[in-house]
Amino acid sequence: MTGTNEAPPFADIINGTLELAIPIAHKMGLKAVEVRRGFAATTVPAEGNGNHFGVMYSGVLFTVAEILGGAIAVASFDNSRFYPLVKDMQIAFKRPAKTEVRAEASLDDAEIERIAEQAAANGKSDFVLNATITDTDGTIVATTRGLYQLRAHSKQGM
């Protein structure tokens, strides 16, 4: 950052939030590596995240993808008005992961606008986020389909 009034990059915000709000994800070594409006990418190392037969534990693969919904919401919506939550998540395991993995997902501008307008009008809006998880060779090791919801913060005292 060059100026004192600049906001930190969204990836830094997500990484700081993980450490405080979801410490188990932080302990996994999960990192947001790219977060911008409509796009998020996260990584997690293989080291320390293995299972009983020498590949990445399935819960780690789930987590590296599930975090994307919150990351995209932070970068795409007014966080003073809305917050995200996950309602449902499905994962399809394709290949064993033996290396660091990267999860990516995106929402297009039209979908972001639909979600924001519906959440403003109704207090909430569901959206689907499909993610791909790849190893360091680019092999798809899993895919996910997450159903998320953007919710308006409650108006206390009204």
Coordinates of N, CA and C in Angstrom, one line a residue:
M1 N 0.8 -1.2 0.0 CA 0.0 0.0 0.0 C 0.9 1.2 0.0
T2 N 0.5 2.2 -0.8 CA 1.3 3.4 -0.9 C 0.7 4.6 0.0
G3 N -0.6 4.6 0.1 CA -1.2 5.7 0.8 C -1.9 5.2 2.1
T4 N -2.0 6.1 3.1 CA -2.6 5.6 4.4 C -4.1 5.5 4.3
N5 N -4.8 6.0 3.3 CA -6.2 5.9 3.2 C -6.6 4.8 2.3
E6 N -5.7 4.0 1.7 CA -6.1 2.9 0.8 C -6.6 1.7 1.6
A7 N -7.6 1.1 1.1 CA -8.1 -0.1 1.7 C -7.1 -1.3 1.4
P8 N -7.0 -2.2 2.3 CA -6.1 -3.4 2.0 C -6.8 -4.2 0.9
P9 N -5.9 -4.9 0.2 CA -6.5 -5.8 -0.8 C -7.4 -6.9 -0.2
F10 N -8.4 -7.3 -1.0 CA -9.4 -8.2 -0.4 C -8.8 -9.5 0.1
A11 N -7.8 -10.0 -0.6 CA -7.1 -11.2 -0.1 C -6.6 -11.1 1.3
D12 N -6.0 -9.9 1.6 CA -5.5 -9.6 2.9 C -6.6 -9.6 4.0
I13 N -7.8 -9.0 3.6 CA -8.9 -9.0 4.5 C -9.4 -10.4 4.8
I14 N -9.5 -11.2 3.7 CA -10.0 -12.6 3.9 C -9.0 -13.4 4.8
N15 N -7.7 -13.2 4.6 CA -6.7 -14.0 5.3 C -6.7 -13.6 6.8
G16 N -6.9 -12.3 7.1 CA -7.0 -11.8 8.5 C -8.2 -12.3 9.1
T17 N -9.3 -12.4 8.4 CA -10.6 -12.9 8.9 C -10.5 -14.3 9.2
L18 N -9.9 -15.1 8.3 CA -9.7 -16.5 8.6 C -9.0 -16.8 9.9
E19 N -7.9 -16.1 10.1 CA -7.1 -16.3 11.3 C -8.0 -16.1 12.6
L20 N -8.9 -15.1 12.6 CA -9.7 -14.7 13.7 C -11.0 -15.5 13.8
A21 N -11.7 -15.6 12.7 CA -13.1 -16.1 12.7 C -13.2 -17.6 12.4
I22 N -12.2 -18.1 11.6 CA -12.2 -19.6 11.3 C -10.8 -20.1 11.5
P23 N -10.4 -20.2 12.8 CA -9.0 -20.6 13.1 C -8.6 -21.9 12.5
I24 N -9.5 -22.9 12.4 CA -9.1 -24.2 11.8 C -8.7 -24.1 10.4
A25 N -9.4 -23.2 9.6 CA -9.0 -23.0 8.2 C -7.6 -22.3 8.2
H26 N -7.3 -21.4 9.1 CA -6.0 -20.8 9.1 C -4.9 -21.8 9.5
K27 N -5.2 -22.7 10.4 CA -4.3 -23.8 10.8 C -4.0 -24.7 9.7
M28 N -4.9 -24.9 8.8 CA -4.7 -25.7 7.6 C -3.7 -25.1 6.7
G29 N -3.5 -23.8 6.8 CA -2.6 -23.1 5.9 C -3.4 -22.5 4.7
L30 N -4.7 -22.5 4.8 CA -5.6 -22.0 3.7 C -5.3 -20.5 3.6
K31 N -5.1 -20.1 2.3 CA -4.9 -18.7 2.0 C -5.7 -18.2 0.8
A32 N -6.3 -17.0 1.0 CA -6.9 -16.4 -0.2 C -5.7 -15.8 -1.0
V33 N -5.6 -16.1 -2.3 CA -4.5 -15.6 -3.1 C -4.9 -14.6 -4.1
E34 N -6.2 -14.6 -4.5 CA -6.7 -13.6 -5.4 C -8.2 -13.4 -5.1
V35 N -8.6 -12.2 -4.8 CA -10.0 -11.9 -4.5 C -10.3 -10.5 -5.1
R36 N -11.3 -10.5 -6.0 CA -11.7 -9.3 -6.6 C -13.2 -9.4 -6.9
R37 N -13.9 -8.4 -7.3 CA -15.3 -8.5 -7.6 C -15.6 -9.6 -8.5
G38 N -16.4 -10.6 -8.1 CA -16.8 -11.7 -8.9 C -15.8 -12.8 -9.0
F39 N -14.7 -12.8 -8.3 CA -13.7 -13.9 -8.5 C -13.0 -14.1 -7.2
A40 N -12.7 -15.3 -6.8 CA -11.8 -15.6 -5.7 C -11.1 -16.9 -6.0
A41 N -9.9 -17.0 -5.5 CA -9.0 -18.2 -5.5 C -8.3 -18.3 -4.2
T42 N -8.3 -19.6 -3.7 CA -7.7 -19.9 -2.5 C -6.8 -21.1 -2.7
T43 N -5.8 -21.2 -1.8 CA -4.9 -22.4 -1.8 C -4.8 -23.0 -0.4
V44 N -4.3 -24.2 -0.4 CA -4.0 -24.9 0.8 C -2.9 -25.9 0.5
P45 N -1.9 -26.0 1.4 CA -0.7 -26.9 1.2 C -1.1 -28.3 1.5
A46 N -0.4 -29.2 0.9 CA -0.5 -30.6 1.1 C 0.0 -31.0 2.5
E47 N 1.2 -30.4 2.8 CA 1.8 -30.7 4.1 C 0.9 -30.4 5.3
G48 N 0.8 -31.4 6.2 CA -0.1 -31.2 7.3 C -1.5 -31.4 7.1
N49 N -1.9 -31.7 5.9 CA -3.3 -31.9 5.5 C -3.6 -33.2 4.9
G50 N -2.8 -34.2 5.2 CA -3.0 -35.5 4.6 C -3.9 -36.4 5.5
N51 N -4.3 -37.5 4.9 CA -5.1 -38.5 5.5 C -4.4 -39.8 5.7
H52 N -5.1 -40.8 6.1 CA -4.5 -42.1 6.4 C -3.9 -42.9 5.2
F53 N -4.2 -42.4 4.0 CA -3.5 -43.1 2.9 C -2.7 -42.2 2.0
G54 N -2.2 -41.1 2.6 CA -1.2 -40.3 1.9 C -1.7 -39.3 0.9
V55 N -2.9 -38.9 0.9 CA -3.4 -37.8 0.0 C -4.1 -36.8 0.9
M56 N -4.5 -35.7 0.3 CA -5.2 -34.6 1.0 C -6.5 -35.1 1.6
Y57 N -6.7 -34.8 2.9 CA -7.9 -35.1 3.5 C -9.1 -34.4 2.9
S58 N -10.2 -35.1 2.7 CA -11.4 -34.6 2.0 C -12.0 -33.3 2.6
G59 N -11.9 -33.2 4.0 CA -12.4 -32.0 4.6 C -11.6 -30.8 4.3
V60 N -10.4 -30.9 4.0 CA -9.5 -29.8 3.6 C -9.9 -29.4 2.2
L61 N -10.2 -30.3 1.3 CA -10.6 -30.0 0.0 C -12.0 -29.2 0.0
F62 N -12.9 -29.7 0.9 CA -14.2 -29.0 1.0 C -14.0 -27.6 1.5
T63 N -13.1 -27.4 2.5 CA -12.9 -26.1 3.1 C -12.3 -25.1 2.1
V64 N -11.3 -25.5 1.4 CA -10.7 -24.6 0.4 C -11.6 -24.0 -0.6
A65 N -12.7 -24.8 -0.9 CA -13.7 -24.4 -1.9 C -14.8 -23.6 -1.1
E66 N -15.2 -24.0 0.0 CA -16.4 -23.4 0.7 C -16.1 -21.9 1.1
I67 N -14.8 -21.6 1.4 CA -14.4 -20.3 1.7 C -14.6 -19.3 0.6
L68 N -14.7 -19.8 -0.6 CA -14.8 -18.9 -1.8 C -16.1 -18.1 -1.8
G69 N -17.2 -18.6 -1.3 CA -18.4 -17.9 -1.2 C -18.3 -16.6 -0.4
G70 N -17.7 -16.7 0.7 CA -17.5 -15.6 1.6 C -16.5 -14.6 1.0
A71 N -15.5 -15.1 0.4 CA -14.5 -14.2 -0.2 C -15.1 -13.4 -1.4
I72 N -15.8 -14.0 -2.2 CA -16.5 -13.3 -3.3 C -17.5 -12.3 -2.8
A73 N -18.2 -12.7 -1.8 CA -19.2 -11.7 -1.2 C -18.5 -10.5 -0.6
V74 N -17.4 -10.7 0.1 CA -16.6 -9.5 0.6 C -16.2 -8.6 -0.5
A75 N -15.8 -9.1 -1.6 CA -15.3 -8.3 -2.7 C -16.4 -7.7 -3.7
S76 N -17.6 -8.3 -3.6 CA -18.6 -8.0 -4.6 C -19.8 -7.2 -4.0
F77 N -20.0 -7.2 -2.7 CA -21.2 -6.6 -2.1 C -20.8 -5.7 -1.0
D78 N -21.8 -4.8 -0.6 CA -21.5 -3.8 0.4 C -21.6 -4.5 1.8
N79 N -20.4 -4.7 2.4 CA -20.3 -5.5 3.6 C -20.9 -4.7 4.8
S80 N -21.2 -3.5 4.7 CA -21.9 -2.7 5.8 C -23.4 -3.1 5.8
R81 N -23.9 -3.6 4.7 CA -25.3 -3.9 4.5 C -25.6 -5.4 4.5
F82 N -24.6 -6.2 4.0 CA -24.9 -7.6 3.8 C -23.8 -8.5 4.3
Y83 N -24.1 -9.8 4.6 CA -23.1 -10.8 4.9 C -23.6 -12.1 4.2
P84 N -22.6 -13.0 3.9 CA -22.9 -14.2 3.3 C -23.0 -15.4 4.3
L85 N -23.7 -16.4 3.9 CA -23.7 -17.7 4.6 C -23.8 -18.8 3.6
V86 N -23.4 -20.0 4.0 CA -23.5 -21.2 3.1 C -24.7 -21.9 3.5
K87 N -25.6 -22.3 2.6 CA -26.8 -23.1 2.9 C -26.6 -24.6 2.6
D88 N -25.8 -24.9 1.5 CA -25.7 -26.3 1.1 C -24.4 -26.3 0.3
M89 N -23.7 -27.5 0.4 CA -22.5 -27.6 -0.4 C -22.3 -29.1 -0.8
Q90 N -22.1 -29.3 -2.1 CA -21.9 -30.6 -2.6 C -20.5 -30.7 -3.2
I91 N -19.8 -31.8 -3.0 CA -18.4 -31.9 -3.5 C -18.3 -33.2 -4.3
A92 N -17.7 -33.2 -5.4 CA -17.4 -34.4 -6.2 C -15.9 -34.5 -6.3
F93 N -15.4 -35.6 -5.7 CA -14.0 -35.9 -5.7 C -13.6 -36.6 -7.0
K94 N -12.7 -36.0 -7.7 CA -12.3 -36.5 -9.1 C -11.0 -37.4 -9.1
R95 N -10.0 -36.9 -8.4 CA -8.7 -37.5 -8.3 C -8.1 -37.2 -6.9
P96 N -7.2 -38.1 -6.5 CA -6.5 -37.8 -5.2 C -5.6 -36.6 -5.3
A97 N -5.6 -35.7 -4.3 CA -4.7 -34.6 -4.3 C -3.5 -34.9 -3.5
K98 N -2.3 -34.8 -4.1 CA -1.1 -35.1 -3.4 C -0.2 -33.9 -3.3
T99 N -0.6 -32.7 -3.8 CA 0.2 -31.5 -3.8 C -0.7 -30.4 -3.2
E100 N -0.2 -29.2 -3.1 CA -1.0 -28.0 -2.8 C -2.1 -28.0 -3.8
V101 N -3.3 -27.5 -3.4 CA -4.4 -27.3 -4.3 C -4.8 -25.8 -4.3
R102 N -5.5 -25.5 -5.4 CA -6.1 -24.2 -5.6 C -7.5 -24.3 -6.0
A103 N -8.4 -23.6 -5.3 CA -9.8 -23.5 -5.6 C -10.2 -22.2 -6.2
E104 N -11.0 -22.2 -7.2 CA -11.4 -21.0 -7.9 C -12.9 -21.0 -8.2
A105 N -13.5 -19.8 -8.1 CA -14.9 -19.7 -8.5 C -15.2 -18.2 -8.9
S106 N -16.3 -18.1 -9.7 CA -16.6 -16.7 -10.1 C -18.1 -16.5 -10.3
L107 N -18.4 -15.2 -10.2 CA -19.8 -14.8 -10.5 C -19.7 -13.7 -11.5
D108 N -20.6 -13.7 -12.5 CA -20.5 -12.6 -13.5 C -21.3 -11.4 -13.0
D109 N -21.1 -10.2 -13.6 CA -21.6 -9.0 -13.2 C -23.2 -9.0 -13.1
A110 N -23.8 -9.6 -14.1 CA -25.3 -9.7 -14.1 C -25.8 -10.4 -12.8
E111 N -25.1 -11.5 -12.5 CA -25.5 -12.3 -11.3 C -25.3 -11.5 -10.0
I112 N -24.1 -10.8 -10.0 CA -23.9 -10.0 -8.8 C -24.9 -8.9 -8.6
E113 N -25.3 -8.3 -9.7 CA -26.4 -7.2 -9.6 C -27.7 -7.8 -9.2
R114 N -28.1 -9.0 -9.7 CA -29.3 -9.7 -9.4 C -29.3 -10.0 -7.9
I115 N -28.2 -10.5 -7.3 CA -28.1 -10.9 -5.9 C -28.3 -9.6 -5.1
A116 N -27.5 -8.6 -5.4 CA -27.6 -7.3 -4.6 C -29.0 -6.7 -4.6
E117 N -29.6 -6.7 -5.8 CA -30.9 -6.1 -5.9 C -31.9 -6.9 -5.1
Q118 N -31.9 -8.2 -5.2 CA -32.8 -9.1 -4.5 C -32.6 -9.0 -3.0
A119 N -31.3 -9.0 -2.5 CA -31.0 -8.9 -1.1 C -31.5 -7.6 -0.5
A120 N -31.3 -6.5 -1.3 CA -31.8 -5.2 -0.9 C -33.3 -5.1 -0.7
A121 N -34.0 -5.8 -1.7 CA -35.5 -5.7 -1.7 C -36.1 -6.7 -0.7
N122 N -35.5 -7.9 -0.5 CA -36.1 -8.9 0.3 C -35.3 -9.3 1.6
G123 N -34.2 -8.7 1.8 CA -33.4 -9.0 3.0 C -32.5 -10.2 2.8
K124 N -32.6 -10.9 1.7 CA -31.8 -12.0 1.4 C -31.9 -12.4 -0.1
S125 N -30.8 -13.1 -0.5 CA -30.8 -13.6 -1.9 C -29.9 -14.9 -2.0
D126 N -30.5 -15.9 -2.6 CA -29.7 -17.2 -2.8 C -28.9 -17.0 -4.0
F127 N -27.7 -17.7 -4.0 CA -26.9 -17.8 -5.3 C -26.1 -19.0 -5.2
V128 N -25.8 -19.5 -6.4 CA -25.0 -20.8 -6.6 C -23.6 -20.4 -7.1
L129 N -22.6 -21.1 -6.5 CA -21.2 -20.8 -6.8 C -20.6 -22.2 -7.1
N130 N -20.2 -22.4 -8.3 CA -19.5 -23.6 -8.7 C -18.0 -23.4 -8.7
A131 N -17.3 -24.3 -8.0 CA -15.8 -24.1 -7.9 C -15.1 -25.3 -8.4
T132 N -13.9 -25.1 -8.9 CA -13.0 -26.1 -9.3 C -11.7 -26.1 -8.5
I133 N -11.3 -27.3 -8.0 CA -10.1 -27.5 -7.2 C -9.1 -28.2 -8.0
T134 N -7.9 -27.7 -8.2 CA -6.9 -28.3 -9.0 C -5.6 -28.5 -8.2
D135 N -4.8 -29.4 -8.6 CA -3.5 -29.6 -8.0 C -2.4 -28.7 -8.7
T136 N -1.2 -28.9 -8.3 CA -0.2 -28.0 -9.0 C 0.1 -28.3 -10.4
D137 N -0.3 -29.5 -10.9 CA -0.2 -29.8 -12.3 C -1.4 -29.3 -13.1
G138 N -2.4 -28.8 -12.5 CA -3.6 -28.3 -13.1 C -4.7 -29.4 -13.3
T139 N -4.4 -30.6 -12.7 CA -5.4 -31.6 -12.7 C -6.6 -31.3 -11.8
I140 N -7.8 -31.5 -12.2 CA -9.0 -31.2 -11.4 C -9.1 -32.4 -10.4
V141 N -9.0 -32.0 -9.1 CA -9.1 -33.1 -8.1 C -10.5 -33.1 -7.4
A142 N -11.2 -32.0 -7.6 CA -12.6 -32.0 -7.0 C -13.3 -30.8 -7.6
T143 N -14.7 -30.9 -7.6 CA -15.5 -29.7 -8.0 C -16.6 -29.6 -6.9
T144 N -17.1 -28.4 -6.7 CA -18.1 -28.2 -5.7 C -19.2 -27.3 -6.4
R145 N -20.4 -27.5 -5.7 CA -21.5 -26.6 -6.0 C -22.1 -26.2 -4.7
G146 N -21.9 -24.9 -4.5 CA -22.3 -24.3 -3.2 C -23.6 -23.5 -3.4
L147 N -24.5 -23.6 -2.5 CA -25.7 -22.7 -2.4 C -25.4 -21.8 -1.3
Y148 N -25.3 -20.5 -1.6 CA -25.0 -19.5 -0.6 C -26.2 -18.5 -0.5
Q149 N -26.1 -17.7 0.5 CA -27.2 -16.7 0.7 C -26.5 -15.4 1.1
L150 N -26.9 -14.3 0.5 CA -26.5 -13.0 0.9 C -27.6 -12.5 1.7
R151 N -27.3 -12.1 3.0 CA -28.4 -11.6 3.9 C -28.1 -10.2 4.3
A152 N -29.1 -9.4 4.5 CA -29.0 -8.1 5.0 C -28.8 -8.1 6.5
H153 N -27.9 -7.2 7.0 CA -27.8 -7.1 8.5 C -29.1 -6.7 9.1
S154 N -29.4 -7.2 10.2 CA -30.7 -6.8 10.8 C -30.6 -5.4 11.3
K155 N -31.7 -4.7 11.3 CA -31.7 -3.3 11.8 C -32.1 -3.3 13.3
Q156 N -31.1 -3.3 14.1 CA -31.3 -3.4 15.6 C -32.1 -2.1 16.1
G157 N -33.0 -2.4 17.0 CA -33.7 -1.3 17.6 C -34.8 -0.6 16.8
M158 N -35.2 -1.3 15.7 CA -36.2 -0.7 14.8 C -37.4 -1.6 14.9

